[in-house]
Coordinates of C-alpha atoms in Angstrom, one line a residue:
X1 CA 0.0 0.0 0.0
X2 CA 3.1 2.6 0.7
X3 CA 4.5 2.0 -2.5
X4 CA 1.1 2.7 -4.4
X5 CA 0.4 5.8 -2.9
X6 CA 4.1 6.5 -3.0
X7 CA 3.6 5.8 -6.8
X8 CA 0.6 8.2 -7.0
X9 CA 2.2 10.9 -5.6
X10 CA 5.0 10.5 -8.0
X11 CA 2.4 10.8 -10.5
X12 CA 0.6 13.2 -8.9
X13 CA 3.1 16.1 -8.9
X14 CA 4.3 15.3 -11.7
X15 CA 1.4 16.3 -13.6
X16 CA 1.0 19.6 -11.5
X17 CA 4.0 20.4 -12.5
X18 CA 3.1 20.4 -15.9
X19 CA -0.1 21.5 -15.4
X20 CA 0.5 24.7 -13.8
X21 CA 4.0 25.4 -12.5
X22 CA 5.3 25.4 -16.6
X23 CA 2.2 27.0 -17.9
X24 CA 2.4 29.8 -15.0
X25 CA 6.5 30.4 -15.7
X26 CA 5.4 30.9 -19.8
X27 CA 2.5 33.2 -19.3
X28 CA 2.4 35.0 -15.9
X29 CA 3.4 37.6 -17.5
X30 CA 1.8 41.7 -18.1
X31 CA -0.7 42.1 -20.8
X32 CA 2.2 42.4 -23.3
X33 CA 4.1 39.4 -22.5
X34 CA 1.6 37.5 -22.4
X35 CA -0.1 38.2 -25.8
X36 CA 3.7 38.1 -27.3
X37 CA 3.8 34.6 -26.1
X38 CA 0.5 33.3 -27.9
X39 CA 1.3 35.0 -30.9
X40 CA 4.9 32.9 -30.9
X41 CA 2.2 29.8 -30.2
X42 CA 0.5 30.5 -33.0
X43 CA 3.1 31.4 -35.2
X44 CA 4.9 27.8 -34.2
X45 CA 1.4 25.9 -35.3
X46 CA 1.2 27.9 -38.5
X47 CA 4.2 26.8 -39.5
X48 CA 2.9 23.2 -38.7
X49 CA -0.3 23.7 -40.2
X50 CA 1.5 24.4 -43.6
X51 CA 3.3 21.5 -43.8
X52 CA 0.4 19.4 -43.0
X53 CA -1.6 20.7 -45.4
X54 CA 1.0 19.8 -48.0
X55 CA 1.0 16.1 -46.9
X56 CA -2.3 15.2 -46.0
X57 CA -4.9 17.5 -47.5
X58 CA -4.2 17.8 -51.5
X59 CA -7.2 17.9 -53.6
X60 CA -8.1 15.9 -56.1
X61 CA -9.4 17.7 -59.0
X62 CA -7.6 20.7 -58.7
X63 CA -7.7 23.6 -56.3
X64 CA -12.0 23.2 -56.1
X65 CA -11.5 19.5 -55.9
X66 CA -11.8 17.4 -52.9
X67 CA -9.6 17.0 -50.2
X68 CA -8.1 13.1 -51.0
X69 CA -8.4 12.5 -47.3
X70 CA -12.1 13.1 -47.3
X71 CA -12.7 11.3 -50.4
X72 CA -10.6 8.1 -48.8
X73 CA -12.9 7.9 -45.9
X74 CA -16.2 8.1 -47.7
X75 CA -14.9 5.6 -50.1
X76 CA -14.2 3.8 -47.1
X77 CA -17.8 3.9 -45.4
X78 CA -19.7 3.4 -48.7
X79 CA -17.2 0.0 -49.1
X80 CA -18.0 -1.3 -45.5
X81 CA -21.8 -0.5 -45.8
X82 CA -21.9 -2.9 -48.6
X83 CA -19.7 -5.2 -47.4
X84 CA -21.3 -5.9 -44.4
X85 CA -24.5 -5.7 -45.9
X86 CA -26.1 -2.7 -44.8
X87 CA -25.1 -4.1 -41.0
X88 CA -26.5 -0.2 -39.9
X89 CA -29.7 -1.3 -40.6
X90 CA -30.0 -4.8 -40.3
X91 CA -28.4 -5.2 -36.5
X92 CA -29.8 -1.7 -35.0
X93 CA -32.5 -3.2 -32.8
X94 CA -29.6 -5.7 -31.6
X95 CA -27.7 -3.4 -30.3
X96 CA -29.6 -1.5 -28.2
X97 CA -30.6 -5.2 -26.5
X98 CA -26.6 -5.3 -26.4
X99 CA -26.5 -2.5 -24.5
X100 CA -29.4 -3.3 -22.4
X101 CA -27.0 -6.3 -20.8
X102 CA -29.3 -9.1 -22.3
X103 CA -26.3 -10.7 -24.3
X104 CA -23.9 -9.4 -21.3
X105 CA -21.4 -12.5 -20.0
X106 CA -20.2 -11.9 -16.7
X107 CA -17.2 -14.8 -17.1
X108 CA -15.9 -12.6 -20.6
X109 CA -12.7 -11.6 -19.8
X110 CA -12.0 -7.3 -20.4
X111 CA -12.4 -4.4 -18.3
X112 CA -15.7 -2.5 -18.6
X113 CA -19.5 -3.3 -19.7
X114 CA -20.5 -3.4 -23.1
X115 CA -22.3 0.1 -21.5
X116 CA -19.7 1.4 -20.7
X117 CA -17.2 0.9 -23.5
X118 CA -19.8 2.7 -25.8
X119 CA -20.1 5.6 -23.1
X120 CA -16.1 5.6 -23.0
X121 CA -16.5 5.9 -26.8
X122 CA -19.1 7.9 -27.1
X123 CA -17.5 10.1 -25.0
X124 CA -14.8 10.8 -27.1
X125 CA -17.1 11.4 -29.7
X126 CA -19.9 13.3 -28.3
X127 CA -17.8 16.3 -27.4
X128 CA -17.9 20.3 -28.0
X129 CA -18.0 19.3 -31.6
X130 CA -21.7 18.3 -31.5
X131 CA -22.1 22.2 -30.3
X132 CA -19.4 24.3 -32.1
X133 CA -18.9 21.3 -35.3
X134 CA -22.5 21.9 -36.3
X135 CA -22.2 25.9 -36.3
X136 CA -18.8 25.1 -37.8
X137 CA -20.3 23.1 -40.9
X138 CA -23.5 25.6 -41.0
X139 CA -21.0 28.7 -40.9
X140 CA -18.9 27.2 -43.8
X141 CA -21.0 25.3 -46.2
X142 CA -24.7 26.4 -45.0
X143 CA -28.0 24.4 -43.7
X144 CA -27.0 21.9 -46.4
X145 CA -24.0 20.9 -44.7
X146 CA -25.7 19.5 -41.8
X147 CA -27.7 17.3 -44.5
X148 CA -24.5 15.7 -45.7
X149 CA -23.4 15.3 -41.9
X150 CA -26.3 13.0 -41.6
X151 CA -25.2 10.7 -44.3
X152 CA -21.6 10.6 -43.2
X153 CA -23.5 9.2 -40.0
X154 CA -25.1 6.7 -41.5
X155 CA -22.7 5.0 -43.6
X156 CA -20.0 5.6 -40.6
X157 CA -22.3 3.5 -38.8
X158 CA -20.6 0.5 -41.0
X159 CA -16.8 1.9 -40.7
X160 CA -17.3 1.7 -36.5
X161 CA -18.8 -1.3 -36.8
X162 CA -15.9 -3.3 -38.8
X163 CA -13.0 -1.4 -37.0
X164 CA -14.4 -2.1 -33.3
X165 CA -15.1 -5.9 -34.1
X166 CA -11.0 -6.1 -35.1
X167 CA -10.3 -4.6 -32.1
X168 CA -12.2 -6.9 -30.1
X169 CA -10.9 -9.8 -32.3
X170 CA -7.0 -9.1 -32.2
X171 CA -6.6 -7.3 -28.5
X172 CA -4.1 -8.5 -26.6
X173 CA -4.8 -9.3 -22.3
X174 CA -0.9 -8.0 -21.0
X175 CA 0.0 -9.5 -17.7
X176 CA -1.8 -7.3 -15.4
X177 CA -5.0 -8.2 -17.4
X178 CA -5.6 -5.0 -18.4
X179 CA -6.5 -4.9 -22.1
X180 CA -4.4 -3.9 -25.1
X181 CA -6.1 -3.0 -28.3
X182 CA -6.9 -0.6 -31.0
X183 CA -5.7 -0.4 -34.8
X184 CA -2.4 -0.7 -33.5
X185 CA -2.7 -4.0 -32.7
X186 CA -5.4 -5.5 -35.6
X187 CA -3.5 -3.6 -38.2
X188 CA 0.2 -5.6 -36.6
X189 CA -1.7 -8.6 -35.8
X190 CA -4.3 -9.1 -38.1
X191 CA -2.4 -8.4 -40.9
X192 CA 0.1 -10.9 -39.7
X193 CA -2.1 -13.4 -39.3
X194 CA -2.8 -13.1 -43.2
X195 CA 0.9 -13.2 -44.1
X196 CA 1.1 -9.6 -44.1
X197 CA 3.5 -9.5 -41.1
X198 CA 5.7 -6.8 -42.6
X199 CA 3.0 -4.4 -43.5
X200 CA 1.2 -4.4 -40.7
X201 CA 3.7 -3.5 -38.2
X202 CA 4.6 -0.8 -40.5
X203 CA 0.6 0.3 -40.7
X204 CA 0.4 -0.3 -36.7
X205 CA 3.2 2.1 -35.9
X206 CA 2.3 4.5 -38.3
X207 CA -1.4 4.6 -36.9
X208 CA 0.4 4.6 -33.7
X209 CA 2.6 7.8 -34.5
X210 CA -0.4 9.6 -35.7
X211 CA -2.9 9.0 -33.0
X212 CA -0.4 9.8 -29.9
X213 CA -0.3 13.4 -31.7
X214 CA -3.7 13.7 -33.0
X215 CA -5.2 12.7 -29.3
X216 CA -3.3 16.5 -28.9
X217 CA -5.7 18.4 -31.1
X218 CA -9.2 16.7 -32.0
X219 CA -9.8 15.6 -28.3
X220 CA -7.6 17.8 -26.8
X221 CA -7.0 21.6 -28.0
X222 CA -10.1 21.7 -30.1
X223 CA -12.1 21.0 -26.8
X224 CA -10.6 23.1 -24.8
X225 CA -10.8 26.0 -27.5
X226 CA -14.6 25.9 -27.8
X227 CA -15.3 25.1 -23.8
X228 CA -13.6 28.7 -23.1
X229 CA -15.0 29.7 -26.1
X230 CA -18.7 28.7 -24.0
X231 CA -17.8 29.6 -20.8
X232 CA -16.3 33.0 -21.5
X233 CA -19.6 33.9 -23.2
X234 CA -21.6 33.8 -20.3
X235 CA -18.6 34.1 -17.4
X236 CA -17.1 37.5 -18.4
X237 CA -14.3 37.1 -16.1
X238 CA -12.9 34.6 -18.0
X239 CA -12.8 36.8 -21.1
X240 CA -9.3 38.1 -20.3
X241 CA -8.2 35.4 -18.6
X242 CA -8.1 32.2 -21.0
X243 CA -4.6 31.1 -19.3
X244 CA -6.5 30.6 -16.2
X245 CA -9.6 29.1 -17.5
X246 CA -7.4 26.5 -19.1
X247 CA -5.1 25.7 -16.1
X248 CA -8.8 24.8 -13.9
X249 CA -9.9 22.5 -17.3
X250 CA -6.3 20.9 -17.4
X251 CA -6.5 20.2 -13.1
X252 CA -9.8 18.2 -13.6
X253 CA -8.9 16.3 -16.6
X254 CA -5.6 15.4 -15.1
X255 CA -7.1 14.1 -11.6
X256 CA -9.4 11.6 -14.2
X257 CA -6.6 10.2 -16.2
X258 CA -4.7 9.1 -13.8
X259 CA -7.8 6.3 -13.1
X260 CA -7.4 4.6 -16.5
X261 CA -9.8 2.9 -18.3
X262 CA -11.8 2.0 -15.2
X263 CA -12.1 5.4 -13.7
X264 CA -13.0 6.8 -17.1
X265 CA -15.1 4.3 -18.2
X266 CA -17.1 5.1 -14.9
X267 CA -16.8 8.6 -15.2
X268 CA -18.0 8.4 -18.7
X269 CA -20.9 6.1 -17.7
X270 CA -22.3 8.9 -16.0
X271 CA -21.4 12.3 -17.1
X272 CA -22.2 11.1 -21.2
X273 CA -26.1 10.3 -20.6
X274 CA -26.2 13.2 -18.0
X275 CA -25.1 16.2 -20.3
X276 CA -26.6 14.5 -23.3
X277 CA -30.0 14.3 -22.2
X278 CA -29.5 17.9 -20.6
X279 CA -28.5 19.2 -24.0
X280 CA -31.0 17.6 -25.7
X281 CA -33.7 19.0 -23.5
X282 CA -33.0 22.0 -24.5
X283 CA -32.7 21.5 -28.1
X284 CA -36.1 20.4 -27.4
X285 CA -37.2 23.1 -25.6
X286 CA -36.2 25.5 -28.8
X287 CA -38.0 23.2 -31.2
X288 CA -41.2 23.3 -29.2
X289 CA -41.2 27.3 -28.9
X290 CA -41.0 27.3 -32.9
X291 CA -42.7 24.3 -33.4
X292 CA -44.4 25.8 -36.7
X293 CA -41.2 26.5 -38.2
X294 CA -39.9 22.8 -37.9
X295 CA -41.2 22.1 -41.3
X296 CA -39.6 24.7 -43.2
X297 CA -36.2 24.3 -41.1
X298 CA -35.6 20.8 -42.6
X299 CA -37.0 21.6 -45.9
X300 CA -34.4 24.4 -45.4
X301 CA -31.7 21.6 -44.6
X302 CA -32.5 19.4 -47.2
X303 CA -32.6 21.8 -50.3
X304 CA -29.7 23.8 -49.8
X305 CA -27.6 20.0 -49.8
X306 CA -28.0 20.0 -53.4
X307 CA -28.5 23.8 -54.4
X308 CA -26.1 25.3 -51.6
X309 CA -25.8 28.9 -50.8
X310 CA -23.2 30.7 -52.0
X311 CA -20.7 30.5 -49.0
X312 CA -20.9 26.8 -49.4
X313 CA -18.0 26.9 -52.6
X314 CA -21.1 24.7 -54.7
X315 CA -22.2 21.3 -54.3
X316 CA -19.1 19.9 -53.6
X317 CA -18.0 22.8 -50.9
X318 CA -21.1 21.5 -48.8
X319 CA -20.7 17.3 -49.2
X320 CA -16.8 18.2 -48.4
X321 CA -17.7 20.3 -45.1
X322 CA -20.9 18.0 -43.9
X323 CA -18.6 14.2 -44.6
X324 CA -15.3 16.4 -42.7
X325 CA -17.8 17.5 -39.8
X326 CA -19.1 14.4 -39.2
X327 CA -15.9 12.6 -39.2
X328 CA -14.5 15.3 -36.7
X329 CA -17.5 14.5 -34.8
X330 CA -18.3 10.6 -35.4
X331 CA -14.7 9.7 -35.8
X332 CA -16.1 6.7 -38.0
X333 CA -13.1 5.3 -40.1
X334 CA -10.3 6.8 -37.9
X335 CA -10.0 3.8 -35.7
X336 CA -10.2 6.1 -31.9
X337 CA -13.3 4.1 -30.7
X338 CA -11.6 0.6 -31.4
X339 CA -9.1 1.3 -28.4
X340 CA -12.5 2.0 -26.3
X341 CA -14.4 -1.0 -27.3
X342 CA -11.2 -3.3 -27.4
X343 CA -11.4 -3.4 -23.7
X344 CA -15.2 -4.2 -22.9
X345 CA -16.0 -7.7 -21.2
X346 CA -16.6 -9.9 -24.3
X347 CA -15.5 -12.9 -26.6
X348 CA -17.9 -11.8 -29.3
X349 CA -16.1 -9.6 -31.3
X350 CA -18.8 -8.9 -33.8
X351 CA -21.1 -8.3 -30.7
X352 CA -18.7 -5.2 -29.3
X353 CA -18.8 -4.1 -33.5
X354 CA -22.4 -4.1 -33.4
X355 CA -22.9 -2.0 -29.9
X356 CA -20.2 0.6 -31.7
X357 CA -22.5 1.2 -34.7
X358 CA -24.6 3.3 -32.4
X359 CA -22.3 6.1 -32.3
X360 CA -22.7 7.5 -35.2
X361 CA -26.5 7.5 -35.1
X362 CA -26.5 8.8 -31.4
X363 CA -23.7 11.3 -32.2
X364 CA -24.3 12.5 -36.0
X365 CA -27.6 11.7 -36.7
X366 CA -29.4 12.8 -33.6
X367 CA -27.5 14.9 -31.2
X368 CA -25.9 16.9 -34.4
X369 CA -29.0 17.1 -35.7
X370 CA -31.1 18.4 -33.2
X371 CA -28.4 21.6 -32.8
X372 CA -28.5 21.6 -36.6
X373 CA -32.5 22.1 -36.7
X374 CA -32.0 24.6 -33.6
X375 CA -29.5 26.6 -35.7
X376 CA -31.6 27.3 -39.1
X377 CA -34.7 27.5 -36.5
X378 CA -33.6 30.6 -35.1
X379 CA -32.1 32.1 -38.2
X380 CA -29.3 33.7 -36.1
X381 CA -26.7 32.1 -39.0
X382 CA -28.1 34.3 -41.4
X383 CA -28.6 37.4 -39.8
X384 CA -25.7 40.0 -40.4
X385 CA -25.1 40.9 -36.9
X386 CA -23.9 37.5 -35.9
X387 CA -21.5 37.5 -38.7
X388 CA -18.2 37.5 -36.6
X389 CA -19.8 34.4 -34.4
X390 CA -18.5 31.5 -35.2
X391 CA -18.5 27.3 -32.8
X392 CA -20.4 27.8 -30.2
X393 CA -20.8 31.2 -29.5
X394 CA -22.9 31.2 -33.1
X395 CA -24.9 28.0 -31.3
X396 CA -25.3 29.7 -27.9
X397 CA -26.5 32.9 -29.9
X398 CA -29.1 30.5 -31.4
X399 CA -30.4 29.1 -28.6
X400 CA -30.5 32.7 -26.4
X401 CA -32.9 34.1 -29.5
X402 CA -35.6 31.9 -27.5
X403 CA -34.2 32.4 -24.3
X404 CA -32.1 34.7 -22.6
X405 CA -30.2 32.1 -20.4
X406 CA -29.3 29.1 -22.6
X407 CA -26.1 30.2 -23.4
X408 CA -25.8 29.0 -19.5
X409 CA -26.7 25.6 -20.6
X410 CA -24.7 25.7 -24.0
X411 CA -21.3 26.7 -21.1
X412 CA -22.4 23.9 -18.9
X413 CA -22.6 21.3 -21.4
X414 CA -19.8 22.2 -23.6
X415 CA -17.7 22.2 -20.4
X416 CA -18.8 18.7 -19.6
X417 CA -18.8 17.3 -23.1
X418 CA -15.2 18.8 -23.1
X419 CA -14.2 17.0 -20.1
X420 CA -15.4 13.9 -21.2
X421 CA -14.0 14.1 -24.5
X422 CA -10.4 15.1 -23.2
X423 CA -10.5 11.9 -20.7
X424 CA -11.4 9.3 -23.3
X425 CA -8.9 10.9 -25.7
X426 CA -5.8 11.1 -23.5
X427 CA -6.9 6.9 -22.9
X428 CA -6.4 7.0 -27.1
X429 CA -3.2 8.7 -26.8
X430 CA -2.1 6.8 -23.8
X431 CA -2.7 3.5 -25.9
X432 CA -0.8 4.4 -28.8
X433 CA 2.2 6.0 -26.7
X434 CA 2.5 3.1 -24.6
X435 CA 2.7 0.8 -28.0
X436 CA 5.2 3.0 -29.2
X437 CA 7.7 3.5 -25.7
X438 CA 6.3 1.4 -23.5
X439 CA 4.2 1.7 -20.2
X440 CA 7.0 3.3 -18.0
X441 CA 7.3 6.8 -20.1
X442 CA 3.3 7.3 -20.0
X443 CA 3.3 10.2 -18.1
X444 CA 5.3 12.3 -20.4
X445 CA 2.9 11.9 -22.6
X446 CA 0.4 12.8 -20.0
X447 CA 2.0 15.8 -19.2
X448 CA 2.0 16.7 -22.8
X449 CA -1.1 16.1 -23.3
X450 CA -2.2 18.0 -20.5
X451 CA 0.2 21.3 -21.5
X452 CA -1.6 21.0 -25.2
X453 CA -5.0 21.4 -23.7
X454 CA -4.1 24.4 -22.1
X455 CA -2.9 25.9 -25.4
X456 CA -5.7 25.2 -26.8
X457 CA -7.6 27.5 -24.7
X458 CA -5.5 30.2 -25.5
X459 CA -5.3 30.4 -29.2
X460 CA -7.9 31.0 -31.8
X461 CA -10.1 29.0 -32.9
X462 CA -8.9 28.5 -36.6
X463 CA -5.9 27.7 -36.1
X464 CA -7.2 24.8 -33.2
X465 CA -9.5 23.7 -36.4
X466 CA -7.4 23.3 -38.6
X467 CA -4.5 21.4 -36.9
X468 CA -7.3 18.9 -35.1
X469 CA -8.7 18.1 -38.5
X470 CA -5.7 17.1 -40.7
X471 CA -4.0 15.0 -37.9
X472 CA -7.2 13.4 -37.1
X473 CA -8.2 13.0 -40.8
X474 CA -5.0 11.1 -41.0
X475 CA -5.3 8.3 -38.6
X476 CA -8.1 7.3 -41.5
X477 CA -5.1 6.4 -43.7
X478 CA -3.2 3.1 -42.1
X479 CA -6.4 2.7 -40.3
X480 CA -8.7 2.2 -43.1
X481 CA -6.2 0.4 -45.4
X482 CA -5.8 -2.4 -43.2
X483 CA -9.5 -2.8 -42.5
X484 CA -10.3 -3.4 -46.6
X485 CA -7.3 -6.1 -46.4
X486 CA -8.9 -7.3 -42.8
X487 CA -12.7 -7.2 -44.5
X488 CA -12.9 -10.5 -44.9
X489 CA -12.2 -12.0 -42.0
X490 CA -15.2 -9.3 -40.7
X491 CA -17.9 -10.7 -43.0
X492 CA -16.9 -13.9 -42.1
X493 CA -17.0 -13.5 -38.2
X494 CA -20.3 -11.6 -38.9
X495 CA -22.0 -14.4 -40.9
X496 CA -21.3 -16.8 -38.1
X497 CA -22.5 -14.4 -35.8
X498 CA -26.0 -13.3 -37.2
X499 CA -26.4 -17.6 -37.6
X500 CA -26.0 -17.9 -34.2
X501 CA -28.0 -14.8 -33.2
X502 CA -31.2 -16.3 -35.1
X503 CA -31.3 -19.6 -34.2
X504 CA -30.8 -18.7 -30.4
X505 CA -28.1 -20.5 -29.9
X506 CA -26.2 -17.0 -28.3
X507 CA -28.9 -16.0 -25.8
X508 CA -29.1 -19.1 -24.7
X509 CA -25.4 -20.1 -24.3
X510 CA -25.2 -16.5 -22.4
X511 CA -28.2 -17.3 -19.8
X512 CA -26.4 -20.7 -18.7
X513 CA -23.4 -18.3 -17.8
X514 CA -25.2 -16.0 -16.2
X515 CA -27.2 -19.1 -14.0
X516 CA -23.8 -20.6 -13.3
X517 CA -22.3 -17.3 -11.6
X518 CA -25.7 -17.1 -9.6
X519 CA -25.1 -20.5 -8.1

C-alpha cells in the first residue's frame, strides 16, 4: 500500500508540475508578454499547419476538388456499408438489446461493460463538436452541410462497426489483465495473421505515430478551445483570462486520467447520458417554442444539400464540409473508438462491432442534428449581426434568441462534453504511446497532453481547427487500409454471428453463464 500511494504521488506532482508550474512560468506575464507569447504559439502551429496541409490534405481535381483524405474515408464507409451488408440497418435493434446487458457474460474476460465501452466511446465522440462542429459546418457550407453530416453518419455506422469488431478480435490481455487493443494492434496482428506480417507492423506504428499526436488536437485543444470559447460567453471574467480558464480544465482532466480505463469508463458512464440528455432537453425546448417552423427548417436543410448557398463553394463545398464534420465528430473510419471497445468484457467480437455502430447514429444523426435544426430554426446564422460568431458562441447565440439564459446551458454542457472528450482521448493517446515506448514513459505523454490542452484554450479558434482536422483525418489512412485487407475476415465472423444470433443459440449459451455465476 506505501509503495502505491508513493507511486501516485509521484504521479501526482508530476502532472502539477506540468499542469501549472510550466504554464504559469510561460504566461504570468503583463498584458504584453503575455499576448507576445500566444502570438509565438501561433506562429509555431502555422508553420505546422502548412506543412500538414501539404502532406495530407491535397485535392483531387484541382484547387475546387476534394480533399483526397475526405474522399478516402467516404470511399471507405460506402465500401464497409456494402460489405457488411447494410449491418446499420440490419443489427440496429440488436444493439440497443446489447447494451441493455441481455447478451452481457459476466465470465468474458475485459475491463468494462459493453455500456460502458460505448459511453467511454461515445464520449470521445460526443464532445464540444456536436455544439461548435455543427455551427462550424453551418458557418462554412450552410444548412445543407448538416444534411450531408447526416449521411456521413449513416454509412459511418458501418466503418465503426468493422474497426471495433478487429479490435475486439485481435486485443491483446498484457500481464496485469488489463487490455491492449486498437488499430495498432489488428492492423500488426491481423495483418500478420494473413501473411502480411511486414506491413502491418509498419501500418500499426504509423497509426500509432499519428494517433499519440492527434489525441493532442481533436480531443484535446479543439475542446478546450470551444469550452472557453462557452464559458467566456456567459462568465465575463474569463474573457481576459483564458490562461487561467485552461489551467482549472487541465487540473480536472488530469485528476481523471490518472484512473485509466476503469475510472474513465465510470466517469463516462455517467457524465455522457447526463449532459446528453440535458443538451437535448434544450434542443427540445427550442424546437417546441418554434414548433411551426420545424417544417420549413428541414425543408431548409434538405434543399440547400443540393442547391447550396453561395458561402458553401457549390455542391461539392457542402458534401466536403458535412462528410469532414461528421468525421470530426463521429470519428467513424479513424480507428479512436476501437481502443475503447477493445477493452469491454466480451468474446464476441462482432457483438462489441455491433454496440459501436450506435455512435454515429446517437452522435451524428441525432444529437448533431437536433443543434442543426435549432441553428436554421432561429435564423441567427443568417442574420448579419452574428457575422463575426462563429463554434459555439454562433450555437449559444441560437439558442439565447428563445431564451435569454441558454447560453448558460450551451457553457455547462460544452464544459462537460469537453471534459469527457479530453478523458477518453488522452486513454487514445495513452494506448498508442504506450505501444510506441512502453508503459513506463506514459506520463510524459500525459504531461503533454495536458500542457496542449491548455494551449488550446489560449489560441484561436482556426488555427485549433485546422490542426485537429488534418491529424485526425489522418489516422483514416493506415487505419482504413488495413481494414479493406482485414474485410474478410469481418464478414466472415459476422455471418457466423447473425447464424448464431437467429437460431438462439447466443442468448441461450449466455443465460447458462449468467445461472452458473448465480449458483
Amino acid at each position: 500500500m506505501r509503495q502505491l500511494l508513493s507511486s501516485f504521488k509521484y504521479r501526482f506532482y508530476f502532472l502539477v508540475a506540468a499542469t501549472v508550474l510550466i504554464p504559469q512560468a510561460v504566461f504570468a506575464q503583463d498584458g504584453e508578454g503575455t499576448t507576445a507569447s500566444v502570438g509565438i504559439l501561433e506562429s509555431i502551429f502555422q508553420g505546422i499547419i502548412n506543412v500538414l496541409n501539404l502532406v495530407f490534405y491535397f485535392k483531387i481535381g484541382g484547387e475546387n476538388g476534394i480533399p483526397f483524405i475526405v474522399l478516402w474515408l467516404v470511399a471507405g464507409a460506402v465500401f464497409f456499408t456494402l460489405r457488411m451488408k447494410f449491418i446499420n440497418v440490419r443489427a440496429f435493434k440488436h444493439a440497443i438489446d446489447i447494451v441493455r446487458g441481455k447478451y452481457d457474460d459476466p465470465e468474458d474476460e475485459g475491463d468494462v461493460s459493453h455500456f460502458q465501452a460505448l459511453a467511454a466511446a461515445l464520449s470521445g465522440t460526443v464532445g464540444i463538436g456536436n455544439i461548435a462542429g455543427v455551427a462550424i459546418a453551418i458557418r462554412l457550407g450552410g444548412p445543407g452541410a448538416a444534411f450531408w453530416m447526416t449521411v456521413a453518419g449513416f454509412l459511418g455506422m458501418s466503418s465503426k462497426f468493422a474497426e471495433c469488431t478487429l479490435g475486439q478480435k485481435f486485443r491483446t490481455i498484457k500481464p496485469d489483465g488489463t487490455v491492449g487493443g486498437g488499430p495498432m494492434y489488428y492492423l500488426s496482428r491481423g495483418l500478420s495473421s494473413i501473411g502480411m506480417r511486414g506491413f502491418g507492423k509498419g501500418l500499426g506504428v504509423i497509426y500509432a505515430v499519428f494517433c499519440a499526436i492527434a489525441t493532442m488536437g481533436a480531443g484535446n485543444m479543439f475542446q478546450a478551445n470551444q469550452a472557453y470559447a462557452a464559458v467566456s460567453n456567459v462568465i465575463p471574467f474569463f474573457e481576459n483570462a483564458s490562461w487561467l480558464f485552461g489551467l482549472i480544465l487541465v487540473a480536472i482532466v488530469g485528476l481523471v486520467i490518472l484512473g485509466g480505463i476503469e475510472r474513465i469508463g465510470a466517469v463516462a458512464g455517467f457524465l455522457v447520458p447526463f449532459m446528453a440528455v440535458i443538451y437535448a432537453l434544450a434542443c427540445v425546448w427550442v424546437m417546441l417554442v418554434r414548433f411551426t417552423d420545424i417544417p420549413a427548417a428541414i425543408g431548409t436543410i434538405v434543399s440547400t444539400a443540393f442547391v447550396p448557398q453561395a458561402v458553401a463553394g457549390g455542391l461539392l463545398g457542402a458534401i466536403v464540409i458535412g462528410f469532414q464534420r461528421a468525421v470530426f465528430s463521429n470519428e467513424a473510419g479513424i480507428g479512436s473508438a476501437a481502443i475503447a471497445h477493445s477493452a469491454a468484457r466480451t468474446d464476441e467480437p462482432v457483438r462489441e462491432g455491433i454496440v459501436a455502430l450506435l455512435e454515429p447514429f446517437i452522435d451524428t444523426m441525432f444529437i448533431c442534428n437536433m443543434t442543426a435544426i435549432v441553428i436554421v430554426l432561429t435564423g441567427v446564422y443568417a442574420d448579419p449581426a452574428s457575422a463575426d460568431l462563429d463554434g459555439a458562441r454562433l450555437s449559444a447565440a441560437s439558442f439565447a434568441t428563445v431564451i435569454s439564459w441558454f447560453p448558460y446551458v450551451i457553457a455547462i454542457a460544452g464544459f462537460l462534453f469537453a471534459i469527457s472528450t479530453m478523458i477518453s482521448w488522452s486513454y487514445y493517446g495513452q494506448m498508442a504511446w504506450s505501444y510506441l515506448f512502453g508503459e513506463a514513459s506514459v506520463n510524459v505523454y500525459k504531461a503533454l497532453f495536458l500542457f496542449c490542452g491548455f494551449v488550446g484554450s489560449i489560441i484561436n479558434l482556426q488555427l485549433v481547427l485546422e490542426f485537429s482536422d488534418i491529424l485526425l483525418l489522418a489516422m483514416s489512412i493506415p487505419n482504413l487500409l488495413g481494414c479493406f485487407f482485414l474485410s474478410g475476415i469481418v464478414a466472415k465472423e459476422l455471418e457466423s454471428y447473425m447464424s448464431r444470433l437467429n437460431s438462439g443459440e447466443m442468448l441461450e449459451s449466455v443465460l447458462e453463464a449468467k445461472e452458473r455465476v448465480l449458483r
